[in-house]
Amino acid sequence: MASQIGSRLTFENAKSFIQSQGYDVSQAVLTQSYVRSEVALSASVTNYRLPIVINDVTNGVAFSTERRVQLQDVHVCSSVFIGLACPSSATDTAFPLLSYPSTSFGQFNGAEQDALYTFYNGFLTMQVNNQNILPAFDIYRSYFVPQTQGGIGITAQTNLPIDQVDGSENGFYPVEPNLLLNGAANIVANLILPAAISTVKANSRIVCIFRTILAQNVTSVK
C-alpha cells in the first residue's frame, strides 16, 4: 500500500544513490516521475527490445502513450510493472493497462489468453554501457489477477463489473537495488520469452512502467 513514509524512503534512497554515482544533486530538481516503454506483441518474436531512452528508434516511432528518458535526465527506479494492453489501433490512447491477460469486454479472447501465459514465463534483462545490471527479472512478478473480474459474478444483465485493479500497486514490484536509468548512457533492455506467443490479438502490446525519482538536467548532455 502506498504511504507517505514509503515515498519518503524512496526519495531519500534515490537521492543517495544519485550522489553515489557522481552526480551533483545540489542544483538538480528531484521529483516523482515514471518511464513508460511499449512494444507491439508479435506471434514470431521471442526477444523484444524495450526502448528506454528517447532516441532509441530500434522499434520505429514511439507510441504516443510512451514516456522515455530524456538525454539530460537520470531516473532512479523503485518499482516495475510489466503488463499488457489491447488498444484498438496504433494511435489509440483510451485503453486500460492489464496485469493479466483479461478476457473482459473486448480484451483478449480465450485462445489469445492461453497463448499469453508464455509471456509470463519470460524475463526482463538490462545492460547499461555494456554492463549487465539486470541479468534476469522475471515477468511473473507483475502477474496479478484481481478478485473481481469483468464478466464474473454478474448479478443482472445491466450490472457488469470491470476488473478490480489498484493502479498504485497491483502489478508493480519493488526493485532493490534500485535501477539507474541515465539518458546519456547506452541502455539496452530486452524481454526474453521461452517461445513466441502463438496467438496474438491485433494491436495488442506490452507495456512496461518504471516508477522513479527523476533528477533533471544532471547528465553530460546539454
mmCIF file of C-alpha atoms in Angstrom:
data_model
loop_
_atom_site.group_PDB
_atom_site.id
_atom_site.type_symbol
_atom_site.label_atom_id
_atom_site.label_comp_id
_atom_site.label_asym_id
_atom_site.label_seq_id
_atom_site.Cartn_x
_atom_site.Cartn_y
_atom_site.Cartn_z
ATOM 1 C CA MET A 1 0.000 0.000 0.000
ATOM 2 C CA ALA A 2 1.319 3.430 -0.944
ATOM 3 C CA SER A 3 2.254 5.607 2.031
ATOM 4 C CA GLN A 4 3.919 8.922 2.839
ATOM 5 C CA ILE A 5 6.673 7.125 4.781
ATOM 6 C CA GLY A 6 7.365 4.733 1.910
ATOM 7 C CA SER A 7 7.539 7.619 -0.562
ATOM 8 C CA ARG A 8 9.967 9.491 1.698
ATOM 9 C CA LEU A 9 12.246 6.454 1.970
ATOM 10 C CA THR A 10 12.146 6.009 -1.796
ATOM 11 C CA PHE A 11 13.132 9.651 -2.265
ATOM 12 C CA GLU A 12 15.992 9.531 0.241
ATOM 13 C CA ASN A 13 17.336 6.273 -1.228
ATOM 14 C CA ALA A 14 17.194 7.729 -4.732
ATOM 15 C CA LYS A 15 18.959 10.933 -3.669
ATOM 16 C CA SER A 16 21.776 8.976 -2.005
ATOM 17 C CA PHE A 17 22.054 6.633 -4.991
ATOM 18 C CA ILE A 18 22.335 9.503 -7.478
ATOM 19 C CA GLN A 19 25.046 11.151 -5.389
ATOM 20 C CA SER A 20 26.946 7.867 -5.052
ATOM 21 C CA GLN A 21 27.098 7.659 -8.852
ATOM 22 C CA GLY A 22 28.899 11.012 -9.055
ATOM 23 C CA TYR A 23 26.010 13.294 -9.994
ATOM 24 C CA ASP A 24 25.599 16.691 -8.323
ATOM 25 C CA VAL A 25 22.086 16.922 -6.897
ATOM 26 C CA SER A 26 22.649 20.250 -5.141
ATOM 27 C CA GLN A 27 21.169 22.141 -8.095
ATOM 28 C CA ALA A 28 19.011 19.352 -9.505
ATOM 29 C CA VAL A 29 15.239 19.233 -9.246
ATOM 30 C CA LEU A 30 14.235 15.851 -7.801
ATOM 31 C CA THR A 31 10.637 14.834 -8.464
ATOM 32 C CA GLN A 32 8.438 11.779 -8.621
ATOM 33 C CA SER A 33 8.179 10.533 -12.169
ATOM 34 C CA TYR A 34 7.950 7.440 -14.343
ATOM 35 C CA VAL A 35 9.297 5.909 -17.519
ATOM 36 C CA ARG A 36 6.913 4.046 -19.816
ATOM 37 C CA SER A 37 8.008 1.851 -22.707
ATOM 38 C CA GLU A 38 5.743 -0.053 -25.086
ATOM 39 C CA VAL A 39 6.252 -2.638 -27.803
ATOM 40 C CA ALA A 40 3.799 -4.415 -30.101
ATOM 41 C CA LEU A 41 3.171 -8.115 -29.488
ATOM 42 C CA SER A 42 4.144 -10.496 -32.276
ATOM 43 C CA ALA A 43 3.498 -14.161 -32.998
ATOM 44 C CA SER A 44 7.065 -14.578 -34.306
ATOM 45 C CA VAL A 45 9.223 -12.760 -31.717
ATOM 46 C CA THR A 46 10.898 -14.205 -28.622
ATOM 47 C CA ASN A 47 13.257 -11.292 -27.888
ATOM 48 C CA TYR A 48 11.551 -7.888 -27.563
ATOM 49 C CA ARG A 49 13.695 -4.754 -27.490
ATOM 50 C CA LEU A 50 12.228 -2.437 -24.835
ATOM 51 C CA PRO A 51 13.175 1.169 -25.712
ATOM 52 C CA ILE A 52 14.116 3.236 -22.653
ATOM 53 C CA VAL A 53 15.874 6.381 -23.914
ATOM 54 C CA ILE A 54 14.061 8.902 -26.092
ATOM 55 C CA ASN A 55 16.415 8.497 -29.062
ATOM 56 C CA ASP A 56 16.042 4.699 -29.277
ATOM 57 C CA VAL A 57 14.451 4.106 -32.699
ATOM 58 C CA THR A 58 15.005 0.337 -32.841
ATOM 59 C CA ASN A 59 11.238 -0.283 -32.958
ATOM 60 C CA GLY A 60 10.443 2.753 -35.086
ATOM 61 C CA VAL A 61 8.253 5.645 -33.977
ATOM 62 C CA ALA A 62 7.261 5.613 -30.301
ATOM 63 C CA PHE A 63 3.629 5.158 -29.292
ATOM 64 C CA SER A 64 2.017 8.390 -28.056
ATOM 65 C CA THR A 65 1.444 6.866 -24.603
ATOM 66 C CA GLU A 66 5.137 6.179 -24.009
ATOM 67 C CA ARG A 67 7.340 8.318 -21.768
ATOM 68 C CA ARG A 68 11.019 7.673 -22.263
ATOM 69 C CA VAL A 69 14.159 9.000 -20.557
ATOM 70 C CA GLN A 70 15.353 12.390 -21.784
ATOM 71 C CA LEU A 71 19.068 12.600 -22.651
ATOM 72 C CA GLN A 72 19.722 15.203 -19.942
ATOM 73 C CA ASP A 73 17.994 13.295 -17.126
ATOM 74 C CA VAL A 74 18.572 10.460 -14.703
ATOM 75 C CA HIS A 75 15.816 8.280 -13.229
ATOM 76 C CA VAL A 76 16.179 6.064 -10.176
ATOM 77 C CA CYS A 77 13.652 3.256 -10.479
ATOM 78 C CA SER A 78 11.949 1.918 -7.335
ATOM 79 C CA SER A 79 9.325 -0.404 -8.852
ATOM 80 C CA VAL A 80 8.437 -2.003 -12.185
ATOM 81 C CA PHE A 81 5.206 -3.040 -13.895
ATOM 82 C CA ILE A 82 5.334 -5.340 -16.922
ATOM 83 C CA GLY A 83 1.861 -5.793 -18.359
ATOM 84 C CA LEU A 84 -0.341 -5.915 -21.417
ATOM 85 C CA ALA A 85 -2.774 -3.727 -23.318
ATOM 86 C CA CYS A 86 -5.284 -4.082 -26.164
ATOM 87 C CA PRO A 87 -5.548 -0.712 -27.946
ATOM 88 C CA SER A 88 -7.893 -0.562 -30.898
ATOM 89 C CA SER A 89 -5.144 0.848 -33.119
ATOM 90 C CA ALA A 90 -1.551 2.077 -33.056
ATOM 91 C CA THR A 91 -2.811 5.587 -32.229
ATOM 92 C CA ASP A 92 -5.445 4.677 -29.618
ATOM 93 C CA THR A 93 -4.878 6.314 -26.222
ATOM 94 C CA ALA A 94 -8.047 5.207 -24.381
ATOM 95 C CA PHE A 95 -7.233 1.692 -23.225
ATOM 96 C CA PRO A 96 -6.746 0.033 -19.823
ATOM 97 C CA LEU A 97 -3.478 -1.479 -18.656
ATOM 98 C CA LEU A 98 -3.769 -5.167 -17.808
ATOM 99 C CA SER A 99 -1.937 -7.016 -15.049
ATOM 100 C CA TYR A 100 -3.017 -10.344 -16.602
ATOM 101 C CA PRO A 101 -4.445 -11.397 -19.996
ATOM 102 C CA SER A 102 -8.023 -10.379 -19.237
ATOM 103 C CA THR A 103 -10.894 -11.553 -21.433
ATOM 104 C CA SER A 104 -13.157 -8.810 -20.079
ATOM 105 C CA PHE A 105 -15.074 -6.597 -22.508
ATOM 106 C CA GLY A 106 -13.152 -6.629 -25.760
ATOM 107 C CA GLN A 107 -9.755 -7.549 -24.377
ATOM 108 C CA PHE A 108 -8.245 -10.963 -25.230
ATOM 109 C CA ASN A 109 -10.264 -13.983 -26.329
ATOM 110 C CA GLY A 110 -9.765 -17.436 -24.812
ATOM 111 C CA ALA A 111 -7.128 -18.615 -27.282
ATOM 112 C CA GLU A 112 -5.167 -15.368 -27.009
ATOM 113 C CA GLN A 113 -5.325 -15.553 -23.221
ATOM 114 C CA ASP A 114 -3.980 -19.107 -23.177
ATOM 115 C CA ALA A 115 -1.124 -18.177 -25.520
ATOM 116 C CA LEU A 116 -0.097 -15.211 -23.391
ATOM 117 C CA TYR A 117 0.950 -17.380 -20.463
ATOM 118 C CA THR A 118 4.149 -17.855 -22.476
ATOM 119 C CA PHE A 119 4.757 -14.151 -21.815
ATOM 120 C CA TYR A 120 4.662 -14.651 -18.046
ATOM 121 C CA ASN A 121 7.364 -17.326 -18.269
ATOM 122 C CA GLY A 122 9.803 -14.781 -19.691
ATOM 123 C CA PHE A 123 12.104 -12.234 -18.082
ATOM 124 C CA LEU A 124 13.446 -8.697 -18.388
ATOM 125 C CA THR A 125 17.155 -8.089 -18.819
ATOM 126 C CA MET A 126 19.026 -4.779 -19.000
ATOM 127 C CA GLN A 127 22.533 -3.679 -19.938
ATOM 128 C CA VAL A 128 23.906 -0.168 -19.403
ATOM 129 C CA ASN A 129 27.079 0.749 -21.305
ATOM 130 C CA ASN A 130 27.630 -2.980 -21.934
ATOM 131 C CA GLN A 131 27.412 -3.806 -18.214
ATOM 132 C CA ASN A 132 24.717 -6.323 -17.306
ATOM 133 C CA ILE A 133 22.904 -4.566 -14.434
ATOM 134 C CA LEU A 134 19.782 -6.756 -14.558
ATOM 135 C CA PRO A 135 20.518 -10.321 -15.723
ATOM 136 C CA ALA A 136 17.005 -11.706 -15.210
ATOM 137 C CA PHE A 137 13.904 -10.043 -13.692
ATOM 138 C CA ASP A 138 11.005 -12.473 -14.101
ATOM 139 C CA ILE A 139 7.850 -11.062 -15.694
ATOM 140 C CA TYR A 140 5.677 -13.229 -13.429
ATOM 141 C CA ARG A 141 6.348 -10.751 -10.593
ATOM 142 C CA SER A 142 3.855 -8.429 -12.283
ATOM 143 C CA TYR A 143 1.165 -11.073 -12.787
ATOM 144 C CA PHE A 144 -1.922 -10.049 -10.813
ATOM 145 C CA VAL A 145 -5.424 -11.468 -11.213
ATOM 146 C CA PRO A 146 -7.986 -9.366 -9.316
ATOM 147 C CA GLN A 147 -10.641 -10.795 -7.006
ATOM 148 C CA THR A 148 -13.329 -9.142 -9.126
ATOM 149 C CA GLN A 149 -13.050 -9.702 -12.868
ATOM 150 C CA GLY A 150 -15.151 -8.385 -15.717
ATOM 151 C CA GLY A 151 -17.935 -10.816 -16.659
ATOM 152 C CA ILE A 152 -17.571 -12.761 -13.387
ATOM 153 C CA GLY A 153 -20.223 -12.639 -10.677
ATOM 154 C CA ILE A 154 -22.776 -10.824 -12.817
ATOM 155 C CA THR A 155 -25.952 -10.235 -10.804
ATOM 156 C CA ALA A 156 -28.045 -8.733 -13.591
ATOM 157 C CA GLN A 157 -27.719 -8.080 -17.296
ATOM 158 C CA THR A 158 -27.281 -4.375 -16.568
ATOM 159 C CA ASN A 159 -24.691 -4.909 -13.803
ATOM 160 C CA LEU A 160 -21.397 -5.752 -15.470
ATOM 161 C CA PRO A 161 -18.333 -5.427 -13.198
ATOM 162 C CA ILE A 162 -14.948 -4.450 -14.553
ATOM 163 C CA ASP A 163 -11.608 -5.848 -13.386
ATOM 164 C CA GLN A 164 -10.728 -4.773 -9.838
ATOM 165 C CA VAL A 165 -7.287 -3.153 -10.102
ATOM 166 C CA ASP A 166 -5.452 -0.686 -7.862
ATOM 167 C CA GLY A 167 -3.135 1.301 -10.126
ATOM 168 C CA SER A 168 -1.000 2.415 -7.180
ATOM 169 C CA GLU A 169 0.350 -1.076 -6.555
ATOM 170 C CA ASN A 170 -1.233 -4.019 -8.414
ATOM 171 C CA GLY A 171 1.296 -5.457 -10.847
ATOM 172 C CA PHE A 172 4.130 -3.234 -9.583
ATOM 173 C CA TYR A 173 7.106 -4.974 -7.968
ATOM 174 C CA PRO A 174 9.829 -3.176 -5.964
ATOM 175 C CA VAL A 175 13.353 -3.049 -7.367
ATOM 176 C CA GLU A 176 16.199 -3.365 -4.868
ATOM 177 C CA PRO A 177 18.916 -2.463 -5.531
ATOM 178 C CA ASN A 178 17.437 0.416 -7.495
ATOM 179 C CA LEU A 179 17.982 0.776 -11.222
ATOM 180 C CA LEU A 180 19.643 3.934 -12.540
ATOM 181 C CA LEU A 181 18.276 4.975 -15.940
ATOM 182 C CA ASN A 182 20.709 7.512 -17.361
ATOM 183 C CA GLY A 183 19.630 9.320 -20.510
ATOM 184 C CA ALA A 184 23.255 9.786 -21.585
ATOM 185 C CA ALA A 185 24.030 6.056 -21.324
ATOM 186 C CA ASN A 186 23.586 3.235 -23.798
ATOM 187 C CA ILE A 187 20.650 1.341 -22.259
ATOM 188 C CA VAL A 188 19.633 -1.960 -23.841
ATOM 189 C CA ALA A 189 16.589 -3.611 -22.279
ATOM 190 C CA ASN A 190 15.041 -6.817 -23.589
ATOM 191 C CA LEU A 191 12.101 -9.040 -22.725
ATOM 192 C CA ILE A 192 13.142 -12.639 -23.364
ATOM 193 C CA LEU A 193 10.413 -15.250 -23.822
ATOM 194 C CA PRO A 194 10.886 -19.049 -23.905
ATOM 195 C CA ALA A 195 8.920 -19.220 -27.171
ATOM 196 C CA ALA A 196 6.912 -16.964 -29.452
ATOM 197 C CA ILE A 197 3.324 -16.204 -28.422
ATOM 198 C CA SER A 198 1.329 -18.453 -30.725
ATOM 199 C CA THR A 199 -1.865 -16.383 -30.978
ATOM 200 C CA VAL A 200 -1.704 -12.593 -30.841
ATOM 201 C CA LYS A 201 -4.555 -10.082 -30.812
ATOM 202 C CA ALA A 202 -4.296 -7.300 -33.394
ATOM 203 C CA ASN A 203 -2.761 -4.085 -32.000
ATOM 204 C CA SER A 204 -2.039 -5.656 -28.606
ATOM 205 C CA ARG A 205 1.185 -4.612 -26.915
ATOM 206 C CA ILE A 206 3.473 -4.978 -23.941
ATOM 207 C CA VAL A 207 3.598 -2.029 -21.530
ATOM 208 C CA CYS A 208 6.455 -1.605 -19.066
ATOM 209 C CA ILE A 209 6.325 1.166 -16.449
ATOM 210 C CA PHE A 210 9.244 2.135 -14.207
ATOM 211 C CA ARG A 211 8.220 4.299 -11.246
ATOM 212 C CA THR A 212 11.083 6.626 -10.496
ATOM 213 C CA ILE A 213 12.618 9.631 -8.820
ATOM 214 C CA LEU A 214 13.731 11.977 -11.594
ATOM 215 C CA ALA A 215 16.841 14.165 -11.464
ATOM 216 C CA GLN A 216 16.565 16.711 -14.256
ATOM 217 C CA ASN A 217 19.474 18.139 -16.253
ATOM 218 C CA VAL A 218 22.297 16.315 -14.453
ATOM 219 C CA THR A 219 23.940 14.329 -17.263
ATOM 220 C CA SER A 220 26.765 15.441 -19.544
ATOM 221 C CA VAL A 221 24.266 16.083 -22.357
ATOM 222 C CA LYS A 222 23.212 19.747 -22.525
#
